[in-house]
PDB file of C-alpha atoms and ligand atoms in Angstrom:
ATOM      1  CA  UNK A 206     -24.302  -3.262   0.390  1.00  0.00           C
ATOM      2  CA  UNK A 207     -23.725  -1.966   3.310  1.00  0.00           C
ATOM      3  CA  UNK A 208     -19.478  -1.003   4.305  1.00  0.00           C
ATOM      4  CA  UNK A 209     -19.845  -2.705   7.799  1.00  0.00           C
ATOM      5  CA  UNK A 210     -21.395  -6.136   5.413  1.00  0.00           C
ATOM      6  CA  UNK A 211     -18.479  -5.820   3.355  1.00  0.00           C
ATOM      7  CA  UNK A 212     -16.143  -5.933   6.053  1.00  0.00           C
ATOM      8  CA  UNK A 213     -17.546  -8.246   7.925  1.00  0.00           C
ATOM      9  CA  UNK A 214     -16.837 -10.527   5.155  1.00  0.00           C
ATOM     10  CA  UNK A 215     -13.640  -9.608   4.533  1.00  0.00           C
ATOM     11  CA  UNK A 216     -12.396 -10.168   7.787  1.00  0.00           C
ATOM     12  CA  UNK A 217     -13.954 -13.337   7.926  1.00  0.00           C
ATOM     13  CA  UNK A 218     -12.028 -14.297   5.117  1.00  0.00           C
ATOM     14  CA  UNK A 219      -8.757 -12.915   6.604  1.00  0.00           C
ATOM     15  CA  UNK A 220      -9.720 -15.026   9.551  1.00  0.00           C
ATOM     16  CA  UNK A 221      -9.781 -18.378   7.186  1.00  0.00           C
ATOM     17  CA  UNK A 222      -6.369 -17.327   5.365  1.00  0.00           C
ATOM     18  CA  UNK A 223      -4.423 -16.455   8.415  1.00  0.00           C
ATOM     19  CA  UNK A 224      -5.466 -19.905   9.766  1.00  0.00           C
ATOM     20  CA  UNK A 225      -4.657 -21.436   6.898  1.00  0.00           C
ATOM     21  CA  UNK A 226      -0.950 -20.228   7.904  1.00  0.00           C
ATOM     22  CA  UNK A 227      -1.286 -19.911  11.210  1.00  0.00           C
ATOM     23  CA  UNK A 228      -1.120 -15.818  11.490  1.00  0.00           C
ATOM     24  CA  UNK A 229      -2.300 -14.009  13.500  1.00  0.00           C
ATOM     25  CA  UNK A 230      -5.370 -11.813  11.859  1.00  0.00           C
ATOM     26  CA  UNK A 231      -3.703  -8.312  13.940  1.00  0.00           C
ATOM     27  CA  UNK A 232      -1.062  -8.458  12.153  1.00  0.00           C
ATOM     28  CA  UNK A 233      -3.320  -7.412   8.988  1.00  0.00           C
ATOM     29  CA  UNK A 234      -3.809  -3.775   8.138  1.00  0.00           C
ATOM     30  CA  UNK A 235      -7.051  -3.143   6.050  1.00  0.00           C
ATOM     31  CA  UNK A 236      -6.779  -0.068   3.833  1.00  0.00           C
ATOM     32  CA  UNK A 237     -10.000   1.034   2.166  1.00  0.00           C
ATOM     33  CA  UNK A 238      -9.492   2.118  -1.434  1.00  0.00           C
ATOM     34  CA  UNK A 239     -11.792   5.178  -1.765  1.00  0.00           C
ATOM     35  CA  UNK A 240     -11.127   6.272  -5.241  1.00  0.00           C
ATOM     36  CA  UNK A 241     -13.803   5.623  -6.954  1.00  0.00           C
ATOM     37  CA  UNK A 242     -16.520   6.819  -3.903  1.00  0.00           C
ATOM     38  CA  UNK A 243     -18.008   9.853  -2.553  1.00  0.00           C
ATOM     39  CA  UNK A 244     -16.479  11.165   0.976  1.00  0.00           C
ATOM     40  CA  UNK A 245     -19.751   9.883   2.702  1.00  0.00           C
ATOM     41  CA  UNK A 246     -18.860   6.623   1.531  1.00  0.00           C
ATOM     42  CA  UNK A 247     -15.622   6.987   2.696  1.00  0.00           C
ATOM     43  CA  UNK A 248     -17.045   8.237   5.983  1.00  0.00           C
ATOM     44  CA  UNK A 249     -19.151   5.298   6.061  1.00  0.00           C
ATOM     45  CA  UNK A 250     -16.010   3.259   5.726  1.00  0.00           C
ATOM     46  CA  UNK A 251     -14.726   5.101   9.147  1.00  0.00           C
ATOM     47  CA  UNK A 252     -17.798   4.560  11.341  1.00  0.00           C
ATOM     48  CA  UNK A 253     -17.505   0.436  10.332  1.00  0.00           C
ATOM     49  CA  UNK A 254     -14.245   0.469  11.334  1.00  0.00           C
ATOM     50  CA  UNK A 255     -12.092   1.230   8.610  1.00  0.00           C
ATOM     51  CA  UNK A 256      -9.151   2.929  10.265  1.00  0.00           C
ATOM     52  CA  UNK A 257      -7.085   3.331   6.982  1.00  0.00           C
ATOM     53  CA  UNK A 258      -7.899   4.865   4.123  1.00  0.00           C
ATOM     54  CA  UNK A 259      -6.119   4.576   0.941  1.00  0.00           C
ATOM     55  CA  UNK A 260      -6.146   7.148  -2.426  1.00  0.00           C
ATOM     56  CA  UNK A 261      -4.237   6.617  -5.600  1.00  0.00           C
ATOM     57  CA  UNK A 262      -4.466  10.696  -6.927  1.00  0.00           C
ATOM     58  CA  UNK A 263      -3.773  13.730  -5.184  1.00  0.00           C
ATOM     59  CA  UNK A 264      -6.521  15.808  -5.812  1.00  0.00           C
ATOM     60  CA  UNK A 265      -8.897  12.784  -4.434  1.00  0.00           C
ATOM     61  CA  UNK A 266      -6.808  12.674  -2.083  1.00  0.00           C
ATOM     62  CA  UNK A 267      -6.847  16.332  -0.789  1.00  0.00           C
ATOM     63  CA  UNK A 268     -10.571  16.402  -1.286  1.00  0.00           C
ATOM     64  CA  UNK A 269     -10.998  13.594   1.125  1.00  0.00           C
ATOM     65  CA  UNK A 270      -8.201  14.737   3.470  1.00  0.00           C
ATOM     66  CA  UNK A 271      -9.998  18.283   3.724  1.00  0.00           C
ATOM     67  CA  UNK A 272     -13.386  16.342   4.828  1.00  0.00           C
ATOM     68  CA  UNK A 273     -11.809  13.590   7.272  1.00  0.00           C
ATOM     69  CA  UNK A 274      -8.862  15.288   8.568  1.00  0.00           C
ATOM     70  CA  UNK A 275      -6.909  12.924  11.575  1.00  0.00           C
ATOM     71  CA  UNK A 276      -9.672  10.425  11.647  1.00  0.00           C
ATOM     72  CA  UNK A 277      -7.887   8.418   9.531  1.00  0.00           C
ATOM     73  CA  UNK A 278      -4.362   6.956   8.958  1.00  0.00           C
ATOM     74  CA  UNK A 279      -3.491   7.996   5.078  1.00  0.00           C
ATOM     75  CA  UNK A 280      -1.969   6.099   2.424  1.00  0.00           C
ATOM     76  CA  UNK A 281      -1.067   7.510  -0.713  1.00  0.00           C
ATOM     77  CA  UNK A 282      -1.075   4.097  -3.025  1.00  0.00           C
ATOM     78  CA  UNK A 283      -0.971   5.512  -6.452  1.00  0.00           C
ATOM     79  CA  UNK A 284       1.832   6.682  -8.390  1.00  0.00           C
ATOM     80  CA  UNK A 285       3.203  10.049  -7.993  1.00  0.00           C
ATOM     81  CA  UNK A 286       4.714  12.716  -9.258  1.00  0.00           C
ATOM     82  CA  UNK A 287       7.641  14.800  -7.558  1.00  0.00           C
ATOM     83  CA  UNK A 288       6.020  18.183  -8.461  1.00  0.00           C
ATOM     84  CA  UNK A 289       3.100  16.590  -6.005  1.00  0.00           C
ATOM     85  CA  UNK A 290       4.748  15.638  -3.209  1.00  0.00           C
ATOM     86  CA  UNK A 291       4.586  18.747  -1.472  1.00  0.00           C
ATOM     87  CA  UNK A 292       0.921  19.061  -1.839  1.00  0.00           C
ATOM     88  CA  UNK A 293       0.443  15.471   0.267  1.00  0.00           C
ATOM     89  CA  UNK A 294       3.619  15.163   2.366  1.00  0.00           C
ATOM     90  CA  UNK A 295       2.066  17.370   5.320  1.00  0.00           C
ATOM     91  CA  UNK A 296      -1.037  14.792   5.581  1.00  0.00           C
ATOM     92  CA  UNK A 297      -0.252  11.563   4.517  1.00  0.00           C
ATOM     93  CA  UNK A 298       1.259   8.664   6.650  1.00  0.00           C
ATOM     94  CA  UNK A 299       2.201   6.125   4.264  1.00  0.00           C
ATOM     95  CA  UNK A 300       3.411   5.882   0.333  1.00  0.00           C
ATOM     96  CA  UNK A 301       2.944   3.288  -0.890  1.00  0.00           C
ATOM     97  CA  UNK A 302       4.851   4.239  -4.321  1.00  0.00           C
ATOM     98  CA  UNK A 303       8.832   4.815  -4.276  1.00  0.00           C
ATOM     99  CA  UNK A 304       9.823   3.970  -7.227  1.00  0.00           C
ATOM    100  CA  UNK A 305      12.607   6.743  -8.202  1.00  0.00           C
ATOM    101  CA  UNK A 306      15.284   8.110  -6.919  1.00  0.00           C
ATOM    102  CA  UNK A 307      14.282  11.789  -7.812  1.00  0.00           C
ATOM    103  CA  UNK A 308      11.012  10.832  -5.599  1.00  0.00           C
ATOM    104  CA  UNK A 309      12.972   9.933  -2.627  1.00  0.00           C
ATOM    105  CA  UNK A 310      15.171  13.250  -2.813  1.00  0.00           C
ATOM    106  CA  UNK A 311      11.734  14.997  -3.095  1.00  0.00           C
ATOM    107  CA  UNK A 312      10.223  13.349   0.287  1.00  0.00           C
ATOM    108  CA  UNK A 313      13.397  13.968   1.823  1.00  0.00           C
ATOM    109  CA  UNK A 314      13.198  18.103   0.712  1.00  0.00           C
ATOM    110  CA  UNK A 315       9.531  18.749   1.571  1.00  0.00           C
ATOM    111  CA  UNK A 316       9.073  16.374   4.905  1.00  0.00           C
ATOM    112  CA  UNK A 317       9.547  17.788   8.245  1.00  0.00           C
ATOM    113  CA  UNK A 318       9.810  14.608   9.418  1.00  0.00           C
ATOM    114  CA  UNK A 319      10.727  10.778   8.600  1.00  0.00           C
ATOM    115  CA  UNK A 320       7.880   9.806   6.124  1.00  0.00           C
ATOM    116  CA  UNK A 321       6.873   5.885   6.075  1.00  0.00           C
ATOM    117  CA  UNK A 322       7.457   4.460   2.743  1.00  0.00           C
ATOM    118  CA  UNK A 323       7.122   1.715   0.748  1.00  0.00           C
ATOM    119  CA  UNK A 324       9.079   0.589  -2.429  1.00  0.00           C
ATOM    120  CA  UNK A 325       7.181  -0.349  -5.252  1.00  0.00           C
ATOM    121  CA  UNK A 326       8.457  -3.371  -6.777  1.00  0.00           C
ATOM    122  CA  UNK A 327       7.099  -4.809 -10.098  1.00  0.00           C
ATOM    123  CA  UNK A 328       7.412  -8.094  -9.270  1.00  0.00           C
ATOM    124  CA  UNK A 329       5.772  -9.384 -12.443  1.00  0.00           C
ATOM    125  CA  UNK A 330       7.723  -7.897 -15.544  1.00  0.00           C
ATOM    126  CA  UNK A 331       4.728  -6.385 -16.893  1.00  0.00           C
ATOM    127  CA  UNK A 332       5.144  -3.315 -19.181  1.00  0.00           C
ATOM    128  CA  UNK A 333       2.416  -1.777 -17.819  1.00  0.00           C
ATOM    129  CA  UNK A 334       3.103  -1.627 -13.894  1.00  0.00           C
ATOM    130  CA  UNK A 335       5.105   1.094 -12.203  1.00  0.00           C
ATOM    131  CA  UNK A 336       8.140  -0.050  -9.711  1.00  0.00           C
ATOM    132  CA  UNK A 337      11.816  -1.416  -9.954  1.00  0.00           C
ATOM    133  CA  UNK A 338      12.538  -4.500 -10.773  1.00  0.00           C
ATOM    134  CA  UNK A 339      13.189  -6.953  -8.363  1.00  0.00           C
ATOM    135  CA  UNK A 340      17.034  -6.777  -9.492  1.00  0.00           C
ATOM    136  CA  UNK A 341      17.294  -2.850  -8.853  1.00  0.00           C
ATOM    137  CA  UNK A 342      15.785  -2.875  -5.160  1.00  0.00           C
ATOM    138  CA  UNK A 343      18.725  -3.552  -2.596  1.00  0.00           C
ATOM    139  CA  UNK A 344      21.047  -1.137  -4.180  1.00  0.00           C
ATOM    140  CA  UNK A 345      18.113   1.072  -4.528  1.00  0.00           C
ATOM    141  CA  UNK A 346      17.219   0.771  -0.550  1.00  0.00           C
ATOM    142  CA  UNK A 347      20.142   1.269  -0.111  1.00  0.00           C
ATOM    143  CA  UNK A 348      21.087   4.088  -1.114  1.00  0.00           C
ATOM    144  CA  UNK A 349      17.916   5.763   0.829  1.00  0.00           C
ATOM    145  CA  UNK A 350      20.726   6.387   3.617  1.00  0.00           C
ATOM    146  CA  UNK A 351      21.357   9.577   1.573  1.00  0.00           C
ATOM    147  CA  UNK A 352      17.664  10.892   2.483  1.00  0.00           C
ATOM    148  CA  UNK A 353      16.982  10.647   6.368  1.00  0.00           C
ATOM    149  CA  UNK A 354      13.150  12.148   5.639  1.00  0.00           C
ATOM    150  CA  UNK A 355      12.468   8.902   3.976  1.00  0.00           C
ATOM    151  CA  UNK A 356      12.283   5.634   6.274  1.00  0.00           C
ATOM    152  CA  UNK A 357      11.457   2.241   4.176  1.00  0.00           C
ATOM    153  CA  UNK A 358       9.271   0.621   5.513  1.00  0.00           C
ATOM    154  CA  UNK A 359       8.190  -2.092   3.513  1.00  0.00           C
ATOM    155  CA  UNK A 360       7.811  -3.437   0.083  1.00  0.00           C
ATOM    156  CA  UNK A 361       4.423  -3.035  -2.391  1.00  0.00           C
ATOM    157  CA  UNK A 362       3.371  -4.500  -5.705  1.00  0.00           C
ATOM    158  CA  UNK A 363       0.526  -5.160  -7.598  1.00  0.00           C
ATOM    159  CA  UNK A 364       0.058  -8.116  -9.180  1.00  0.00           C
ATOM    160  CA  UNK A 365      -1.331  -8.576 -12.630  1.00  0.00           C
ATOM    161  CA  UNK A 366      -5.216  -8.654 -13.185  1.00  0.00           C
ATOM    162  CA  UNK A 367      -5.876 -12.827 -13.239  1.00  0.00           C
ATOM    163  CA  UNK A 368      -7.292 -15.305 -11.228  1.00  0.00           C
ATOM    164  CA  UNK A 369      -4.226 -17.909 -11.916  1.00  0.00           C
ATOM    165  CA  UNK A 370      -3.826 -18.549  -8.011  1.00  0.00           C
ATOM    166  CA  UNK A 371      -0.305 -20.313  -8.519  1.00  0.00           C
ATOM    167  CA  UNK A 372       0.825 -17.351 -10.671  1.00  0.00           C
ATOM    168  CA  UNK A 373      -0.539 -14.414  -8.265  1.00  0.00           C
ATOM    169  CA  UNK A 374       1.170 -16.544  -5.619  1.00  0.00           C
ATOM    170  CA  UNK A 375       4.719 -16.951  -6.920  1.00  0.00           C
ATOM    171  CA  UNK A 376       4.595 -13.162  -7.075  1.00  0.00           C
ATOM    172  CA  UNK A 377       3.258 -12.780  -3.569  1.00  0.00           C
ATOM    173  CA  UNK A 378       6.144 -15.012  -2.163  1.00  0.00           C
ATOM    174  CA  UNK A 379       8.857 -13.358  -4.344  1.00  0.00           C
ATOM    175  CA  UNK A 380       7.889 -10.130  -2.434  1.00  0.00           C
ATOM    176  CA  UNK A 381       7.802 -11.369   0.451  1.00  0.00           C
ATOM    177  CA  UNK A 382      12.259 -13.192  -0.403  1.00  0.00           C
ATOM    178  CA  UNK A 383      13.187 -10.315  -1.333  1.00  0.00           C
ATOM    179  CA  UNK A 384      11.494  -7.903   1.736  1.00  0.00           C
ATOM    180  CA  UNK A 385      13.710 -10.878   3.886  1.00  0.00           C
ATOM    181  CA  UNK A 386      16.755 -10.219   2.154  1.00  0.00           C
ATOM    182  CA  UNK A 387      16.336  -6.617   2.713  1.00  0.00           C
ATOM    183  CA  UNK A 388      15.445  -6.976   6.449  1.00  0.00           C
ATOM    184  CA  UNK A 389      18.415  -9.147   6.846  1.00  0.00           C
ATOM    185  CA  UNK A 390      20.525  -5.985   6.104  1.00  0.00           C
ATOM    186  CA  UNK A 391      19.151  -4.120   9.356  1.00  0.00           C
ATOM    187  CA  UNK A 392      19.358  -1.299   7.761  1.00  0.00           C
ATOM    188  CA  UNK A 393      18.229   1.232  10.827  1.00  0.00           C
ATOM    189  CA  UNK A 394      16.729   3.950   7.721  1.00  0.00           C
ATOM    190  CA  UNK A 395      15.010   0.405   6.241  1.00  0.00           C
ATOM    191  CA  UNK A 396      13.289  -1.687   9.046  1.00  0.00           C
ATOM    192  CA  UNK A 397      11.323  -2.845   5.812  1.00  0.00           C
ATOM    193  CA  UNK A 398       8.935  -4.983   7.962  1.00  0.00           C
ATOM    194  CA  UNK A 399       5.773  -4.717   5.670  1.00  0.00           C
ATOM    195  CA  UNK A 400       4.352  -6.033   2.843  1.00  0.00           C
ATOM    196  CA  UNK A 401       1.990  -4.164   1.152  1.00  0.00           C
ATOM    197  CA  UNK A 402       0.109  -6.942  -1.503  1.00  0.00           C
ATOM    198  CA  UNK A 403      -3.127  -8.161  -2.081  1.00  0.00           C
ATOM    199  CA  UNK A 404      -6.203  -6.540  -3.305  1.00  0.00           C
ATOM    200  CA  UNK A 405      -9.721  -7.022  -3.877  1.00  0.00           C
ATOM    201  CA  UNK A 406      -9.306 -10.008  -6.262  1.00  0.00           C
ATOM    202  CA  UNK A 407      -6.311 -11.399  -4.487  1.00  0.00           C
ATOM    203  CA  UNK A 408      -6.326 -10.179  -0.666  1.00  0.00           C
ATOM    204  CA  UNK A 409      -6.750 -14.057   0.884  1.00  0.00           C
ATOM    205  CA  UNK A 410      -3.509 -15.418  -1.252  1.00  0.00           C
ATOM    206  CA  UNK A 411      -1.624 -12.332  -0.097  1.00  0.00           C
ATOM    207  CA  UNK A 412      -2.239 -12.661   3.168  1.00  0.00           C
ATOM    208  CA  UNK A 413      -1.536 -16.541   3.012  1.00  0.00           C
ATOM    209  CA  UNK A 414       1.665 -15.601   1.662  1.00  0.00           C
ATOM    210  CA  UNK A 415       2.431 -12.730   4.566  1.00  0.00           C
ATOM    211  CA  UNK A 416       0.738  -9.603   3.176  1.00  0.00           C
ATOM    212  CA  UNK A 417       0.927  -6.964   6.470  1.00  0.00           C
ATOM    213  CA  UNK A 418      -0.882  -4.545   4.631  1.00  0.00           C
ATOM    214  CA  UNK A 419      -4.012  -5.289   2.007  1.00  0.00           C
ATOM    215  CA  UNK A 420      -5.314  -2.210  -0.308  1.00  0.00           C
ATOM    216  CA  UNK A 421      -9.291  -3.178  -0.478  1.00  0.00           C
ATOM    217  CA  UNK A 422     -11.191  -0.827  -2.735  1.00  0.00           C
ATOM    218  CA  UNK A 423     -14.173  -2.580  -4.836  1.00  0.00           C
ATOM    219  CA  UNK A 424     -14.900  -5.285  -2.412  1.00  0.00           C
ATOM    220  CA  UNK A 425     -15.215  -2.991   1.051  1.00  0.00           C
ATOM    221  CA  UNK A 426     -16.893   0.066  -0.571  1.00  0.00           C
ATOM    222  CA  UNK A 427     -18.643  -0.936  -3.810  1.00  0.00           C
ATOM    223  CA  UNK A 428     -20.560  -1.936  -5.172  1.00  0.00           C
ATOM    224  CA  UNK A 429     -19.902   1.832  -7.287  1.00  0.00           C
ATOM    225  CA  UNK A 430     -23.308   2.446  -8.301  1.00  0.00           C
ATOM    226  CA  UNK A 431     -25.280   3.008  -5.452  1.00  0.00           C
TER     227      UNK A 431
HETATM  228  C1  LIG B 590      -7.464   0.869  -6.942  1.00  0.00           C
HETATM  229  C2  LIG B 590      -6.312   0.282  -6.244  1.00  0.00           C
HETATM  230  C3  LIG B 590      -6.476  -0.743  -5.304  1.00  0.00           C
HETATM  231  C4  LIG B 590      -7.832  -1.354  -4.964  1.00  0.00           C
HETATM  232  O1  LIG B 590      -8.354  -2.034  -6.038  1.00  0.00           O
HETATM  233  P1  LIG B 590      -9.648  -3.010  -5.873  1.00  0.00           P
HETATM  234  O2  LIG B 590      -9.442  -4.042  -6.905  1.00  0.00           O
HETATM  235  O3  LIG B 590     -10.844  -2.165  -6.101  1.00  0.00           O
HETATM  236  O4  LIG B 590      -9.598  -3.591  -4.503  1.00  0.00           O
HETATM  237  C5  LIG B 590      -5.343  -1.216  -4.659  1.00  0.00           C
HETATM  238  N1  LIG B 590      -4.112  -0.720  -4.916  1.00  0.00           N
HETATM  239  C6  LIG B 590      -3.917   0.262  -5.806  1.00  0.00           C
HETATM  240  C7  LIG B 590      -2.532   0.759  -6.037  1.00  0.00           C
HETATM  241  C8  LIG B 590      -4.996   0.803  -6.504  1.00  0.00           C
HETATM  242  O5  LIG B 590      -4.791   1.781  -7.402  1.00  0.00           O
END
């Protein structure tokens, strides 16, 4: 398949969910997952339209970087380690990852400037996910005062691998509470107006349930064996 095909069908079904709502479909940022495809792929990606691009490791994510340069808006989406941070911090534009405290003094030491972040939260209890619980995140936020190079600027989680659509859902909506509890701090350092949920399994309930920002890998630039 071709990248434009994919998309086109993804934003189609954006189109449906947002209606569903009543949203409006620009207030939904695609970011292509290219971790598991070859920079022409991810170049591919560009020409269709793709404006974001999304990597979950650093050294894909320098590789790809190198290639693409400014073409692209960056989001660093996987988790990360502070001994990494200054390899990235020049190019990225987004991480989607904050999960530690150590991380945030990190950002704050190697940025030259404010660096949009999101916290991860793990919404669903599982063992197995990175990100606070939903318990630890306002005291959390709020103590990114301390670290002016760091700017919040949204929540992120990942839900668990099923197609339960009431389950994925609940999670969805908790993210979105508690991303209104935190915006109803107006915290200047934490405008925390996005949600970064939804992927290629789960993108349309996200976005029902207010999803600003969608990670897309499989769906938009798979099929992986071509
Ligand atoms: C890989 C990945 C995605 C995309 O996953 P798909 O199911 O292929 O859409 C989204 N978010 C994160 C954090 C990832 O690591």
């Amino acid at each position: 398949m071709k990248v434009a095909d994919n998309l086109a069908q993804i934003q189609e079904n954006i189109r449906q969910s947002c209606s569903n709502v009543g949203r409006s479909e620009t207030d939904i940022n695609i970011i292509g997952v290219t971790k598991y495809v070859t920079i022409n792929r991810a170049k591919e990606a560009l020409g269709a339209g793709v404006k974001n691009l999304g990597e979950n490791r650093m050294e894909g994510f320098l590789k790809k970087y190198d290639e693409i340069g400014n073409d692209a808006t960056w989001h660093f989406i996987g988790s990360l380690q502070s001994r990494k941070v200054k390899e990235i911090i020049a190019n990225v534009d987004y991480i989607h990852s904050l999960d530690r405290k150590s991380l945030a003094k990190e950002i704050n030491k190697r940025a030259d400037r404010p660096i949009s972040c999101f916290v991860q939260v793990n919404v669903s209890g599982e063992e197995s996910k990175h990100g606070l619980s939903k318990e630890e995140v306002p005291s959390f936020i709020e103590k990114m005062a301390n670290y002016p190079n760091v700017k919040v600027v949204g929540l992120m989680t990942m839900a668990p691998f099923l197609d339960d659509e009431a389950i994925l859902r609940g999670i969805f909506r908790e993210l979105r509470q508690l991303r209104d509890q935190i915006q109803a701090e107006n915290w200047d350092y934490a405008p925390c107006d996005y949600l970064s949920m939804g992927m290629s399994n789960d993108y349309q309930i996200a976005v029902e349930e207010g999803a600003t920002h969608i990670r897309i890998g499989s769906e938009l630039v798979g099929p992986y064996d071509e």
